[in-house]
Short mmCIF file of C-alpha atoms in Angstrom, two decimals:
data_model
loop_
_atom_site.label_atom_id
_atom_site.label_comp_id
_atom_site.label_asym_id
_atom_site.label_seq_id
_atom_site.Cartn_x
_atom_site.Cartn_y
_atom_site.Cartn_z
CA MET A 1 95.19 26.66 156.30
CA VAL A 2 98.24 24.72 155.07
CA GLN A 3 97.78 23.17 151.64
CA PRO A 4 98.45 19.39 151.51
CA VAL A 5 101.20 18.38 149.09
CA THR A 6 102.36 15.35 147.16
CA LEU A 7 105.80 13.96 147.99
CA ALA A 8 107.08 15.42 144.70
CA ASP A 9 105.73 18.89 145.62
CA TYR A 10 107.24 18.59 149.08
CA ALA A 11 110.64 17.47 147.78
CA ALA A 12 110.75 20.39 145.32
CA SER A 13 109.82 22.93 148.01
CA ARG A 14 112.39 21.62 150.53
CA SER A 15 115.33 21.17 148.15
CA PRO A 16 118.22 21.34 148.55
CA ASP A 17 118.41 19.26 151.70
CA PRO A 18 120.34 21.29 154.34
CA ASP A 19 122.13 18.14 155.53
CA THR A 20 123.38 16.98 152.13
CA GLY A 21 123.14 20.09 149.93
CA LYS A 22 121.44 17.94 147.25
CA ASP A 23 117.93 17.99 145.83
CA ILE A 24 115.53 15.65 147.61
CA ASP A 25 114.50 12.61 145.59
CA PRO A 26 110.78 11.92 146.31
CA ALA A 27 111.15 8.15 145.77
CA LYS A 28 114.15 7.96 148.11
CA LEU A 29 112.32 10.10 150.66
CA LEU A 30 109.36 7.71 150.57
CA ARG A 31 111.64 4.69 151.07
CA THR A 32 113.48 6.37 153.96
CA LEU A 33 110.31 7.39 155.79
CA LYS A 34 108.82 3.92 155.34
CA ARG A 35 112.02 2.26 156.55
CA HIS A 36 112.08 4.44 159.68
CA GLN A 37 108.31 3.97 160.07
CA THR A 38 107.79 7.73 160.25
CA LEU A 39 105.72 8.23 157.07
CA PRO A 40 102.62 10.16 158.20
CA GLU A 41 99.13 9.16 157.17
CA PRO A 42 97.94 10.79 153.93
CA VAL A 43 95.38 13.57 154.37
CA GLY A 44 93.91 13.25 150.91
CA GLU A 45 94.62 12.42 147.29
CA ARG A 46 95.22 14.29 144.04
CA GLY A 47 95.32 12.51 140.68
CA GLY A 48 95.94 9.18 142.38
CA GLU A 49 98.85 10.60 144.41
CA PRO A 50 98.56 10.70 148.22
CA LEU A 51 98.64 14.15 149.80
CA TYR A 52 100.46 14.92 153.05
CA ASP A 53 100.58 17.73 155.56
CA PRO A 54 103.98 19.41 154.92
CA ALA A 55 104.51 19.97 158.66
CA GLY A 56 103.92 16.25 159.22
CA LEU A 57 106.55 15.41 156.61
CA ASP A 58 108.98 17.89 158.20
CA LYS A 59 108.46 16.23 161.57
CA ALA A 60 108.85 12.75 160.05
CA ARG A 61 112.24 13.85 158.67
CA GLY A 62 113.28 15.30 162.02
CA PHE A 63 112.74 18.95 161.06
CA VAL A 64 110.96 20.10 164.20
CA PRO A 65 110.58 23.88 164.67
CA GLY A 66 113.12 25.15 167.18
CA TRP A 67 115.38 22.08 166.87
CA VAL A 68 118.64 22.16 164.88
CA THR A 69 121.66 20.00 164.22
CA LEU A 70 125.01 21.20 165.54
CA ALA A 71 126.18 21.77 161.96
CA GLU A 72 123.19 24.03 161.26
CA TYR A 73 123.70 25.96 164.47
CA ALA A 74 127.41 26.38 163.77
CA ALA A 75 126.74 27.62 160.22
CA LYS A 76 124.15 30.13 161.45
CA HIS A 77 126.70 31.69 163.83
CA GLY A 78 129.76 31.48 161.57
CA LEU A 79 131.43 28.79 163.66
CA SER A 80 132.85 25.39 162.83
CA PRO A 81 130.84 22.32 163.92
CA ARG A 82 133.92 21.18 165.91
CA THR A 83 133.84 24.40 167.93
CA VAL A 84 130.17 23.90 168.85
CA GLU A 85 130.78 20.21 169.58
CA ARG A 86 133.48 21.18 172.10
CA TRP A 87 130.92 23.17 174.08
CA ARG A 88 129.24 19.86 175.00
CA ARG A 89 132.32 18.97 177.06
CA ASP A 90 133.22 22.46 178.24
CA HIS A 91 129.71 23.41 179.38
CA ALA A 92 128.18 20.05 180.26
CA ASP A 93 126.24 21.61 183.16
CA ILE A 94 123.98 23.57 180.79
CA TRP A 95 124.27 21.47 177.62
CA PRO A 96 120.70 20.86 176.36
CA GLU A 97 119.06 17.45 176.11
CA GLN A 98 119.14 16.00 172.62
CA GLY A 99 115.93 15.81 170.64
CA PRO A 100 114.62 13.86 167.66
CA LYS A 101 117.13 12.47 165.20
CA ARG A 102 117.25 13.76 161.67
CA GLY A 103 118.65 10.91 159.65
CA ARG A 104 121.90 10.09 161.42
CA ARG A 105 122.23 13.51 163.02
CA GLN A 106 121.04 14.46 166.46
CA THR A 107 119.06 17.66 166.95
CA PHE A 108 119.08 20.03 169.91
CA PRO A 109 116.79 22.85 171.01
CA GLU A 110 118.12 26.07 169.50
CA GLU A 111 117.08 27.95 172.63
CA GLY A 112 119.29 25.64 174.73
CA LEU A 113 122.25 26.09 172.38
CA ASP A 114 121.70 29.87 172.53
CA ARG A 115 122.11 29.67 176.31
CA VAL A 116 125.42 27.84 175.89
CA LEU A 117 126.56 30.40 173.30
CA ARG A 118 125.74 33.23 175.71
CA ARG A 119 127.94 31.60 178.34
CA VAL A 120 130.75 31.07 175.82
CA GLN A 121 130.48 34.75 174.84
CA ASN A 122 130.48 35.86 178.49
CA VAL A 123 126.93 37.19 178.14
CA PRO A 124 124.65 36.51 181.13
CA ASP A 125 121.30 34.77 180.83
CA PRO A 126 118.71 37.29 179.61
CA VAL A 127 116.90 39.30 182.26
CA GLY A 128 113.89 41.42 181.36
CA SER A 129 113.52 42.80 177.86
CA PRO A 130 116.29 43.53 175.32
CA ASP A 131 114.78 47.04 175.15
CA ASP A 132 115.32 47.75 178.86
CA LEU A 133 117.54 50.80 179.33
CA LEU A 134 120.52 50.43 181.66
CA THR A 135 122.68 53.11 183.21
CA TRP A 136 126.44 52.48 183.38
CA GLU A 137 125.99 51.10 186.89
CA GLY A 138 123.18 48.89 185.58
CA VAL A 139 125.37 47.63 182.74
CA CYS A 140 128.15 46.71 185.18
CA GLU A 141 125.69 45.00 187.52
CA TYR A 142 124.10 43.05 184.64
CA LEU A 143 127.50 41.85 183.37
CA ALA A 144 128.95 41.24 186.87
CA PRO A 145 128.49 37.43 186.69
CA CYS A 146 130.71 37.40 183.57
CA THR A 147 133.00 40.42 183.64
CA PRO A 148 134.78 42.07 186.59
CA LEU A 149 134.07 45.74 187.28
CA SER A 150 137.76 46.51 186.72
CA THR A 151 137.51 45.16 183.17
CA MET A 152 134.40 47.24 182.49
CA ARG A 153 136.12 50.38 183.80
CA TYR A 154 139.15 49.64 181.61
CA ARG A 155 137.01 49.16 178.51
CA ARG A 156 135.23 52.45 179.11
CA SER A 157 138.34 54.46 179.96
CA MET A 158 140.13 53.18 176.84
CA GLY A 159 137.16 53.97 174.59
CA LEU A 160 136.52 50.27 173.93
CA TRP A 161 132.93 50.43 175.21
CA GLU A 162 130.49 52.17 172.89
CA PRO A 163 128.98 55.39 174.29
CA GLY A 164 125.36 55.16 175.34
CA VAL A 165 122.49 57.49 174.54
CA VAL A 166 122.16 60.48 176.83
CA GLY A 167 118.57 61.09 177.87
CA ALA A 168 116.79 64.34 178.72
CA ASP A 169 117.90 63.83 182.33
CA GLY A 170 121.57 63.89 181.22
CA VAL A 171 122.11 60.21 182.12
CA GLU A 172 123.83 57.88 179.64
CA ARG A 173 121.98 54.59 179.02
CA TRP A 174 122.31 51.45 176.89
CA ARG A 175 119.68 49.03 175.62
CA ARG A 176 120.15 45.64 177.27
CA GLY A 177 120.13 43.98 173.83
CA ARG A 178 122.96 46.28 172.71
CA VAL A 179 124.90 45.46 175.89
CA ASP A 180 124.65 41.77 174.93
CA GLU A 181 125.91 42.54 171.42
CA LEU A 182 128.83 44.61 172.71
CA GLN A 183 129.79 41.92 175.24
CA ALA A 184 129.62 39.20 172.58
CA GLY A 185 131.75 41.40 170.31
CA PHE A 186 134.65 41.27 172.79
CA TRP A 187 134.48 37.47 172.70
CA LEU A 188 134.26 37.48 168.91
CA ARG A 189 137.33 39.67 168.51
CA GLY A 190 139.25 37.57 171.01
CA GLU A 191 138.29 34.30 169.32
CA ALA A 192 139.07 35.60 165.84
CA GLY A 193 142.42 36.93 167.05
CA ALA A 194 143.23 33.58 168.59
CA GLY A 195 142.19 31.75 165.42
CA LYS A 196 139.63 29.69 167.29
CA ARG A 197 136.48 30.43 165.31
CA SER A 198 137.36 27.97 162.58
CA GLY A 199 137.63 25.30 165.24
#
C-alpha cells in the first residue's frame, strides 16, 4: 500500500523537477495545483498537515505513467527536442494524440512516440516477441517494409551485418530484438555522420 505524504514530503521526493531542474517548492506547488484546480482531495492528516496520495499528486501535475514531454523523450534517446518535434510534421500519419498537459508542456504516450521512432530508424512495427529467432530469410522478410533485399545482401556481404548464432541444425539465426537494434544502429550511424542528432 502506498504511504500518503505531506506536500513537503512529496516535494522532497520528487525534486529536482524534470521540467525545470530545480527543487520543488511545496508552497508554490500548492498554489499551482489550486490555481489549475487539480489539487486532489486529502486522504488523511498528520500533525495538522493534510496527507495526499503521491500518485494523485503526480497525476495532478501531469505526470501520468506512460506519458512524457517531447523534451523528456528526446533526452532519453540522446536526441534534441527539435529533432523529435520535426517528427510531428514528417510522420503526421502516425503521430500520437496529445495527452494531459504538464504545466505549459504537452505530454504524449511514450508507446506512440516509440512507434514514430521505429519508423524514423527504419525498424518495422514489432511482430511477435523480441526473443523470436529469425533465419536470414526471416530477417530480410521482417525488414522488407523498411529495407530492400539488395541493401540487406550488401550489408551481409560487406560484413556490416552482425553474424547470427548457429544452432545445432547448422542454421544461423538472430533474435528479433537484436535485429531491431542492428537496424536502428544503421540509422544512428547515418544520423550521427550527417550531424542530425543534435537537431
